[in-house]
JSON list of C-alpha atoms in Angstrom, two decimals:
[
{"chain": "A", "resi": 27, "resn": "UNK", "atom": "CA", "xyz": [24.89, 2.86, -14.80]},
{"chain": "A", "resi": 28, "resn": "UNK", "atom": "CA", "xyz": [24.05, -0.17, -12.16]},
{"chain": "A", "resi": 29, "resn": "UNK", "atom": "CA", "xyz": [21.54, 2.10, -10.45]},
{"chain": "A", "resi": 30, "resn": "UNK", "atom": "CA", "xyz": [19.85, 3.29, -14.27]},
{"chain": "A", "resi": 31, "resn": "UNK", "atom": "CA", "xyz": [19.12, -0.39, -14.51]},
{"chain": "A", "resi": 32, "resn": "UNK", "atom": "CA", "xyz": [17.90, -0.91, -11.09]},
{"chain": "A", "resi": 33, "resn": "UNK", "atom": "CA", "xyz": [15.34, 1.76, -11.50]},
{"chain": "A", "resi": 34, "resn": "UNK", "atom": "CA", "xyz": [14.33, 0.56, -15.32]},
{"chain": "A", "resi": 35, "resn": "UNK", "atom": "CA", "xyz": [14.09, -3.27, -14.11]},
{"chain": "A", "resi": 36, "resn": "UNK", "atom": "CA", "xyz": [11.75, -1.79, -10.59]},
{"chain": "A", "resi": 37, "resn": "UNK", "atom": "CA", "xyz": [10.17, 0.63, -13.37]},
{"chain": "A", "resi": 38, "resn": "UNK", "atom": "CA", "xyz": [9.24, -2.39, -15.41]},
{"chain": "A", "resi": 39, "resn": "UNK", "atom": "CA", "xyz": [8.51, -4.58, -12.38]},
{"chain": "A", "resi": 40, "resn": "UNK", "atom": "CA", "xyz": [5.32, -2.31, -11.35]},
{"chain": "A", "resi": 41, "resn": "UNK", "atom": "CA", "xyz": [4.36, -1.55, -14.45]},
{"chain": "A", "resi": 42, "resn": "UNK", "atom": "CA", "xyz": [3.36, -5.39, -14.80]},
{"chain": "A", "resi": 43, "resn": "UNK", "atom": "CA", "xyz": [2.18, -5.55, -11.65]},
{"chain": "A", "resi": 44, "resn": "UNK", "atom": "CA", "xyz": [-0.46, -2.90, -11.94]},
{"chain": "A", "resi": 45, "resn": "UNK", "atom": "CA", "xyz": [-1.18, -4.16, -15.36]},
{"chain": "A", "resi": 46, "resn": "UNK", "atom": "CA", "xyz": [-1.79, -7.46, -14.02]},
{"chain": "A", "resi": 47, "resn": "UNK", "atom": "CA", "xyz": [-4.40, -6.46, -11.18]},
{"chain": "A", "resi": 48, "resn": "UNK", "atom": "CA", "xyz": [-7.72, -6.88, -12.69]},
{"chain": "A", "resi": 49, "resn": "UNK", "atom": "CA", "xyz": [-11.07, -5.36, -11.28]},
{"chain": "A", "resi": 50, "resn": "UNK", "atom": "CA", "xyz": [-11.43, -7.68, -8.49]},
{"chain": "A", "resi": 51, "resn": "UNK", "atom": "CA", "xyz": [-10.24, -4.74, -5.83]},
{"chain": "A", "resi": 52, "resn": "UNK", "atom": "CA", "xyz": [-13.58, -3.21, -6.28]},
{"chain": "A", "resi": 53, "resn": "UNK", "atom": "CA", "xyz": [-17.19, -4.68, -5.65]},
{"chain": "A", "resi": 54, "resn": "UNK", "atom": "CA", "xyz": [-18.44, -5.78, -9.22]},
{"chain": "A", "resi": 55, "resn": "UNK", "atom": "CA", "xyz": [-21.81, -4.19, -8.46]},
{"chain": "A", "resi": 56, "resn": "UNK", "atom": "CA", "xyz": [-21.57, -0.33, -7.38]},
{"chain": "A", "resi": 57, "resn": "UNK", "atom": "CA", "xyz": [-24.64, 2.00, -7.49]},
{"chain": "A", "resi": 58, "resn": "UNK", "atom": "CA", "xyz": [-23.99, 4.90, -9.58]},
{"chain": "A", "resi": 59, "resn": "UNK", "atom": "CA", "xyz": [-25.23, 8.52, -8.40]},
{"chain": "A", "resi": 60, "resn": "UNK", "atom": "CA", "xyz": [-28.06, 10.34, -10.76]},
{"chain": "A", "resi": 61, "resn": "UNK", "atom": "CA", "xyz": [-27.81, 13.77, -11.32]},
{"chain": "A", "resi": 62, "resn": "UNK", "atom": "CA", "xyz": [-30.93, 14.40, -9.15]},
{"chain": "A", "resi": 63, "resn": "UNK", "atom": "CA", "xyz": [-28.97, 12.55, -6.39]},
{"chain": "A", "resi": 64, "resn": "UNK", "atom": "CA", "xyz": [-26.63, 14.07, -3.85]},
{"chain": "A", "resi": 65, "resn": "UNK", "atom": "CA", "xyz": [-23.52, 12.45, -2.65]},
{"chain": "A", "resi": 66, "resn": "UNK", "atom": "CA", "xyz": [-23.70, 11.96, 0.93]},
{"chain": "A", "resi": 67, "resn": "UNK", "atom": "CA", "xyz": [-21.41, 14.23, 2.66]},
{"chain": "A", "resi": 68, "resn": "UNK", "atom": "CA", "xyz": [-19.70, 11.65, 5.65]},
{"chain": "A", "resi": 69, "resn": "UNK", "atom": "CA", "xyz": [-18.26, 7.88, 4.66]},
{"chain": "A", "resi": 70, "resn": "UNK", "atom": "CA", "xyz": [-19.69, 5.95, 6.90]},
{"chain": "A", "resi": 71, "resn": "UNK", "atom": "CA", "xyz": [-17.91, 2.51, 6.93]},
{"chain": "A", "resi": 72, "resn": "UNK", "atom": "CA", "xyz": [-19.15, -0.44, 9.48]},
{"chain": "A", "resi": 73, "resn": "UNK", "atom": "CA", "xyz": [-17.21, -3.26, 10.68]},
{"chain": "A", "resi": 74, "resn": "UNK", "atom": "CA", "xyz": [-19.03, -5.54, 8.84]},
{"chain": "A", "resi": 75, "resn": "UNK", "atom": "CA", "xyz": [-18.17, -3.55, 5.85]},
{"chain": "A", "resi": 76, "resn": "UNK", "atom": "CA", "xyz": [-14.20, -3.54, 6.56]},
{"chain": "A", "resi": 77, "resn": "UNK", "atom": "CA", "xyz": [-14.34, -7.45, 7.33]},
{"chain": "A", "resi": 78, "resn": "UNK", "atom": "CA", "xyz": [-16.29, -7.63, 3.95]},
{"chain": "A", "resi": 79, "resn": "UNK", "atom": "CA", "xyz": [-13.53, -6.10, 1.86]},
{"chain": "A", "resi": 80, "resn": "UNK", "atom": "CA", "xyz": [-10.90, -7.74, 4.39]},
{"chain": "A", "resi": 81, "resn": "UNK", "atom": "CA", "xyz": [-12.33, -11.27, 3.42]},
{"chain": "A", "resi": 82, "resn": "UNK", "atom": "CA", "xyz": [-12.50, -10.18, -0.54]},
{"chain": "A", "resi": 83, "resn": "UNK", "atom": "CA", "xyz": [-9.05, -9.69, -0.59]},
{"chain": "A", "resi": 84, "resn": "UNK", "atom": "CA", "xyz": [-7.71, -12.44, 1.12]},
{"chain": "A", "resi": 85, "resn": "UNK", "atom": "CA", "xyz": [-10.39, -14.51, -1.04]},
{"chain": "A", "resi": 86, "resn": "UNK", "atom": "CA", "xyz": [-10.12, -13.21, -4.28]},
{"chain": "A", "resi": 87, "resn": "UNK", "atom": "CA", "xyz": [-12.90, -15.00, -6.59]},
{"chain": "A", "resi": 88, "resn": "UNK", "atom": "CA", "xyz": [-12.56, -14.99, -10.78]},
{"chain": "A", "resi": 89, "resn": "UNK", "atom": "CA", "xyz": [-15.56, -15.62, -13.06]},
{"chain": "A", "resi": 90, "resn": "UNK", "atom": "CA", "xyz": [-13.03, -17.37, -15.76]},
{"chain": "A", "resi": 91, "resn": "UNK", "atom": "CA", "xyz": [-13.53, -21.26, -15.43]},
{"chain": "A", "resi": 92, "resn": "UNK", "atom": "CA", "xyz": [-11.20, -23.97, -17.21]},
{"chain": "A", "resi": 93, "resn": "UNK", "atom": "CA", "xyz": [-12.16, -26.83, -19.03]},
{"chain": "A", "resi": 94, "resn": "UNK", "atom": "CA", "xyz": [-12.03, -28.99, -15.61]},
{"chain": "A", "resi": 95, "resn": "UNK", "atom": "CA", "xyz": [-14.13, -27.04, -13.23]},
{"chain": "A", "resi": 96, "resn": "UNK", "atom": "CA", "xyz": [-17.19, -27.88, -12.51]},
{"chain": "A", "resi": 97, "resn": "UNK", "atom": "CA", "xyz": [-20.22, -25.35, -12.84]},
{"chain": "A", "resi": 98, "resn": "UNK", "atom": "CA", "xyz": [-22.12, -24.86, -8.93]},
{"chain": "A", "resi": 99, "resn": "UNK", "atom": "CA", "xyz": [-25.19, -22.41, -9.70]},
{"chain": "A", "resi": 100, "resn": "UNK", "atom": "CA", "xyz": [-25.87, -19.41, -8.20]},
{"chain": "A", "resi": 101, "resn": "UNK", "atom": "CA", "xyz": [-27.61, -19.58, -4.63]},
{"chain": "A", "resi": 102, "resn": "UNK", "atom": "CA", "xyz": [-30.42, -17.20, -5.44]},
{"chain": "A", "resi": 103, "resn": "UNK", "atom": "CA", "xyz": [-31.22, -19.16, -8.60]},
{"chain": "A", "resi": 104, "resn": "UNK", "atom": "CA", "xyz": [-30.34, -20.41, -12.16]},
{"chain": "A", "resi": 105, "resn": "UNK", "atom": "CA", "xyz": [-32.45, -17.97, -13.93]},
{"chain": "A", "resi": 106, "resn": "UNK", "atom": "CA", "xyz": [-31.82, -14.82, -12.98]},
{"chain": "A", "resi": 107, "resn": "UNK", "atom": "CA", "xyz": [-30.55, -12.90, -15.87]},
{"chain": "A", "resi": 108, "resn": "UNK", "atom": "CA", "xyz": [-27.12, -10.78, -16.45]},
{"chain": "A", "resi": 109, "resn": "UNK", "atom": "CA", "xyz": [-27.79, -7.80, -14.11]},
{"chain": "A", "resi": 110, "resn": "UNK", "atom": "CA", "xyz": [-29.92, -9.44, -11.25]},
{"chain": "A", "resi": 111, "resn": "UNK", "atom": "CA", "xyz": [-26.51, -12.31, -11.42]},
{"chain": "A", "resi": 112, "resn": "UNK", "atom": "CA", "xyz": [-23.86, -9.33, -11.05]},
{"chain": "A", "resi": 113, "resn": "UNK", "atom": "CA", "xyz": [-25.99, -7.75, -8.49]},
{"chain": "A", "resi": 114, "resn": "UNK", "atom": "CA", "xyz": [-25.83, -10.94, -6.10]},
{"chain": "A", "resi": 115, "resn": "UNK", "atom": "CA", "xyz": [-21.94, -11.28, -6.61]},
{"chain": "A", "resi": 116, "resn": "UNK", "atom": "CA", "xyz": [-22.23, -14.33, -8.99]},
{"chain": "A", "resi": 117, "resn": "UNK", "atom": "CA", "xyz": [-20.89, -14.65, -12.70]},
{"chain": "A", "resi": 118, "resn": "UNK", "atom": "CA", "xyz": [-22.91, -14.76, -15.82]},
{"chain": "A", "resi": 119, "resn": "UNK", "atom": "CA", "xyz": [-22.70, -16.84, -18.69]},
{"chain": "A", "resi": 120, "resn": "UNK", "atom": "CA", "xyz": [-22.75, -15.94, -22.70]},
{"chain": "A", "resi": 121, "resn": "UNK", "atom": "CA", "xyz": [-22.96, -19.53, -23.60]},
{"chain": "A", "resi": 122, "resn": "UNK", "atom": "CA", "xyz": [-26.21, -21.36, -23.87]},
{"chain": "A", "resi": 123, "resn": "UNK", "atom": "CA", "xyz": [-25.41, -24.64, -22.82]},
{"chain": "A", "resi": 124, "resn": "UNK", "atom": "CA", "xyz": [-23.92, -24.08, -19.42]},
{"chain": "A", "resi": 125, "resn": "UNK", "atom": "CA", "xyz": [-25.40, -22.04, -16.70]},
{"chain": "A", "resi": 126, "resn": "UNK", "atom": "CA", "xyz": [-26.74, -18.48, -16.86]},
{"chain": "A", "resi": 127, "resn": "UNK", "atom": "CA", "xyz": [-25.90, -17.30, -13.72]},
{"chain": "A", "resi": 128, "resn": "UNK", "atom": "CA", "xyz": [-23.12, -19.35, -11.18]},
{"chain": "A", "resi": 129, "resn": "UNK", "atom": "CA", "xyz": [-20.69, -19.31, -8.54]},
{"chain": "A", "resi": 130, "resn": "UNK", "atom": "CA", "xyz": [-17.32, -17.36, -9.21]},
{"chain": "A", "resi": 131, "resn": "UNK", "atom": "CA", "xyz": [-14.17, -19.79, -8.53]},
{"chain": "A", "resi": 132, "resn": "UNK", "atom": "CA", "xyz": [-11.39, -19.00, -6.05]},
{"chain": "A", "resi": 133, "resn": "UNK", "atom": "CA", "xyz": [-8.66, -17.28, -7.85]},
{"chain": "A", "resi": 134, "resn": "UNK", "atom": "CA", "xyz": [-5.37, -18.49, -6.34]},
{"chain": "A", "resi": 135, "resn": "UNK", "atom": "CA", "xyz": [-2.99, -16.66, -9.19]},
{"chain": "A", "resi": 136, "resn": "UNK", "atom": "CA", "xyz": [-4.81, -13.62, -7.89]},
{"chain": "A", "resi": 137, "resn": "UNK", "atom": "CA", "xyz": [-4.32, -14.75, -3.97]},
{"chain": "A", "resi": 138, "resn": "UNK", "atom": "CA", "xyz": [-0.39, -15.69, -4.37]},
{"chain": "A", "resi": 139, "resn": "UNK", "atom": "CA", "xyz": [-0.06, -11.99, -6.19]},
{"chain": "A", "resi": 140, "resn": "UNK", "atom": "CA", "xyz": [-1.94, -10.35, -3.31]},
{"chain": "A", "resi": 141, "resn": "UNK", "atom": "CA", "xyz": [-0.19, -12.22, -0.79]},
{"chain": "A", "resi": 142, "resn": "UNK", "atom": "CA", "xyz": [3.56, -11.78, -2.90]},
{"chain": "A", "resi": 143, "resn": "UNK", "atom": "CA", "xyz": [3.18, -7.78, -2.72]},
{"chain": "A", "resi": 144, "resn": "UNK", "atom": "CA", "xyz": [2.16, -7.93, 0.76]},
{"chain": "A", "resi": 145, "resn": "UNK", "atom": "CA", "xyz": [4.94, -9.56, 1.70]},
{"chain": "A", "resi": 146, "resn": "UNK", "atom": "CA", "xyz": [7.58, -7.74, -0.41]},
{"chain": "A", "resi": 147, "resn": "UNK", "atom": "CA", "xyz": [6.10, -4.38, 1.34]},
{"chain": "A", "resi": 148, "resn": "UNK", "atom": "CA", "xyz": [6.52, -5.92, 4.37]},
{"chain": "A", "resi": 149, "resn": "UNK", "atom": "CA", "xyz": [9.66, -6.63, 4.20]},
{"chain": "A", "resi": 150, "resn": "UNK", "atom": "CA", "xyz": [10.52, -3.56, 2.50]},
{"chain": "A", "resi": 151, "resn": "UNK", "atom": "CA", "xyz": [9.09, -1.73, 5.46]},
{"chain": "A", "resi": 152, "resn": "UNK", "atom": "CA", "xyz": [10.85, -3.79, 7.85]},
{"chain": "A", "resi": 153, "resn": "UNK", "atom": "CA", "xyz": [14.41, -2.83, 5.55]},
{"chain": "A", "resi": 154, "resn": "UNK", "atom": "CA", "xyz": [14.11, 0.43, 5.21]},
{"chain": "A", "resi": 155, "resn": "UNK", "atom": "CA", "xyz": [12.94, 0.74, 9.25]},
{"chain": "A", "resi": 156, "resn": "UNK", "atom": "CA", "xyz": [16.48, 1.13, 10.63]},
{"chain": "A", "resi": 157, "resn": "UNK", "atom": "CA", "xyz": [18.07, 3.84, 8.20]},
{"chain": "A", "resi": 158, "resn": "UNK", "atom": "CA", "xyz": [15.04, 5.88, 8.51]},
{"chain": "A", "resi": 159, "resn": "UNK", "atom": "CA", "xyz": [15.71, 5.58, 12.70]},
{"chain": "A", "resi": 160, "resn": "UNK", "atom": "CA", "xyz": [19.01, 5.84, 11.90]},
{"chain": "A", "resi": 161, "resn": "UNK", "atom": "CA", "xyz": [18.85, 9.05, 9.91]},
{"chain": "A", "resi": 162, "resn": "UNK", "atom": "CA", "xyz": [16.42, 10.27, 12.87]},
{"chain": "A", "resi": 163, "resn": "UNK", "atom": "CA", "xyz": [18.12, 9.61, 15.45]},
{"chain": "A", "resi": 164, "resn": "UNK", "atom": "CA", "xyz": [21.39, 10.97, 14.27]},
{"chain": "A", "resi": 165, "resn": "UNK", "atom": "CA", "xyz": [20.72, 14.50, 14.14]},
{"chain": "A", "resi": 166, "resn": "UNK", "atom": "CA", "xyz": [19.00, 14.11, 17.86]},
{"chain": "A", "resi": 167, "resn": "UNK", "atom": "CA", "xyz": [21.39, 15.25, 20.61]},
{"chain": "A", "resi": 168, "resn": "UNK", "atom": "CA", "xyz": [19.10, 12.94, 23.46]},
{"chain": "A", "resi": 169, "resn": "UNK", "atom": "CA", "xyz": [21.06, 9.68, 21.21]},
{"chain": "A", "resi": 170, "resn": "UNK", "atom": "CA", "xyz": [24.08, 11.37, 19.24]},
{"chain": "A", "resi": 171, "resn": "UNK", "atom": "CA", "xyz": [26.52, 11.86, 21.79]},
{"chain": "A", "resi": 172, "resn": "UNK", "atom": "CA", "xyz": [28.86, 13.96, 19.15]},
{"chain": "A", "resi": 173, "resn": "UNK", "atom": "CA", "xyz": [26.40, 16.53, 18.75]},
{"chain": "A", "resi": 174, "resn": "UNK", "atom": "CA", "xyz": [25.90, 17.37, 22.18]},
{"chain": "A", "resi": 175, "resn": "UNK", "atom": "CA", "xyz": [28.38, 20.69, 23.65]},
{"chain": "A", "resi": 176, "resn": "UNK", "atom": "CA", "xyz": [31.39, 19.59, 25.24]},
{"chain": "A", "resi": 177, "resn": "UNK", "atom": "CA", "xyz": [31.86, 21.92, 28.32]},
{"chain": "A", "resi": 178, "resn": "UNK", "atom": "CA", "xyz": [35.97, 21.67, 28.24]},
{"chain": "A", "resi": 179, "resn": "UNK", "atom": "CA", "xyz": [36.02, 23.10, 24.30]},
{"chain": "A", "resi": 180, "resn": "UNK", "atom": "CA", "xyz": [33.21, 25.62, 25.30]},
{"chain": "A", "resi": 181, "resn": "UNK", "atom": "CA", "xyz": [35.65, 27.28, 27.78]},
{"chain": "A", "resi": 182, "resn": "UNK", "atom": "CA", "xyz": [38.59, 26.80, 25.51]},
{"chain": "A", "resi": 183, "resn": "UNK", "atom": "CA", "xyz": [36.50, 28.48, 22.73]},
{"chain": "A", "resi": 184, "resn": "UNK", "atom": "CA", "xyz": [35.07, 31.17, 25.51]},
{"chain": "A", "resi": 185, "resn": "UNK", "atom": "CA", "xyz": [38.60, 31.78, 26.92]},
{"chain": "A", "resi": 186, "resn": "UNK", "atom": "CA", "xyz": [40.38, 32.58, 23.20]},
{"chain": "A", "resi": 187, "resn": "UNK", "atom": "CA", "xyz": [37.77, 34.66, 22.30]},
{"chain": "A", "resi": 188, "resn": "UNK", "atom": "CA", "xyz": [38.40, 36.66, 25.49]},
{"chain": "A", "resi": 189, "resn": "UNK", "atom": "CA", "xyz": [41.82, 36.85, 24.32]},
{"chain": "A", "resi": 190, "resn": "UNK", "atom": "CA", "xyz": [41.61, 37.56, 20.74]},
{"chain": "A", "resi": 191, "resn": "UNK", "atom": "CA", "xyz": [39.30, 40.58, 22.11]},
{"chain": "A", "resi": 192, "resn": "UNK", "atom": "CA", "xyz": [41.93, 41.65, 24.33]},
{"chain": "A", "resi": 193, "resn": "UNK", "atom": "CA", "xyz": [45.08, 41.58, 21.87]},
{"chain": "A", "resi": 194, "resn": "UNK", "atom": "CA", "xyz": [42.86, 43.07, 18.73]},
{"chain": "A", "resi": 195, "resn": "UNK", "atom": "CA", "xyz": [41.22, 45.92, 21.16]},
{"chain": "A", "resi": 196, "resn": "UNK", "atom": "CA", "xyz": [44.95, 47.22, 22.20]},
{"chain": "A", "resi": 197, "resn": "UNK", "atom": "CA", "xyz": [46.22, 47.33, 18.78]},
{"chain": "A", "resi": 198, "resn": "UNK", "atom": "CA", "xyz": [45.94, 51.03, 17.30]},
{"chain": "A", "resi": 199, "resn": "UNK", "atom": "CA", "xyz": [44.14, 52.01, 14.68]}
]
């Protein structure tokens, strides 16, 4: 019954973890393929491109300001409407008395979250690193002395066969 409610609580614990990722794992702007257009065959990633999405994650960035925070605007411009704003990684604004177009905020809810499950599979990993060596290892005969042949039983087996042969061949049939 313990381990039912073990799996419901982990279940549950996932659950509202994935529900509480938002869309900040992918790029906000992506180009979408036409019809016409043809997918390119090989992913061709760059360093720059791995640092890139390295750096996003460790600095995750939220358009959603509080009361507090100050408005910076955009570094390609102030005017720029909704699409051009996305397009240059900056936020845009519905209201017409603030900004149209300015700098996303650093999300540290998002960073402690990110940094929480990297830890916890961390140490996961590193907990569940000696049973799996453990259950490995066992069934080797290089590290489980047990499972290697003894030579003195091997004879003692070898030698009562020989003589179980020899008693049950005499007998008559």
């Amino acid at each position: 019954m313990l381990l039912l409610g073990t799996h419901l609580v982990w279940n549950c614990v996932v659950l509202i973890l994935l529900c509480s990722i938002n869309s900040s794992f992918t790029p906000p702007a992506q180009h979408v393929l036409e019809k016409s257009e043809v997918a390119p065959s090989k992913f061709n990633m760059k360093l720059e491109d791995t640092y890139e999405l390295l750096l996003s994650f460790f600095r995750p960035v939220t358009c959603r300001h509080k009361d507090e925070q100050t408005l910076i605007p955009c570094h390609l411009g102030e005017s720029l409407n909704t699409t051009e704003c996305l397009e240059n990684k900056c936020c845009s604004s519905k209201t017409s008395h603030e900004l149209k177009c300015y700098m996303p905020f650093k999300d540290n809810m998002q960073l402690t979250f990110r940094l929480l499950v990297l830890m916890a599979g961390g140490f996961l990993t590193l907990g569940c690193l000696p049973f799996c060596c453990c259950a490995c290892l066992q069934r080797s005969q290089c590290v489980n002395p047990l499972r290697r042949a003894n030579n003195e039983v091997k004879q003692i087996v070898w030698k009562k066969r020989a003589h179980s042969e020899d008693i049950y061949g005499r007998l008559p049939n």
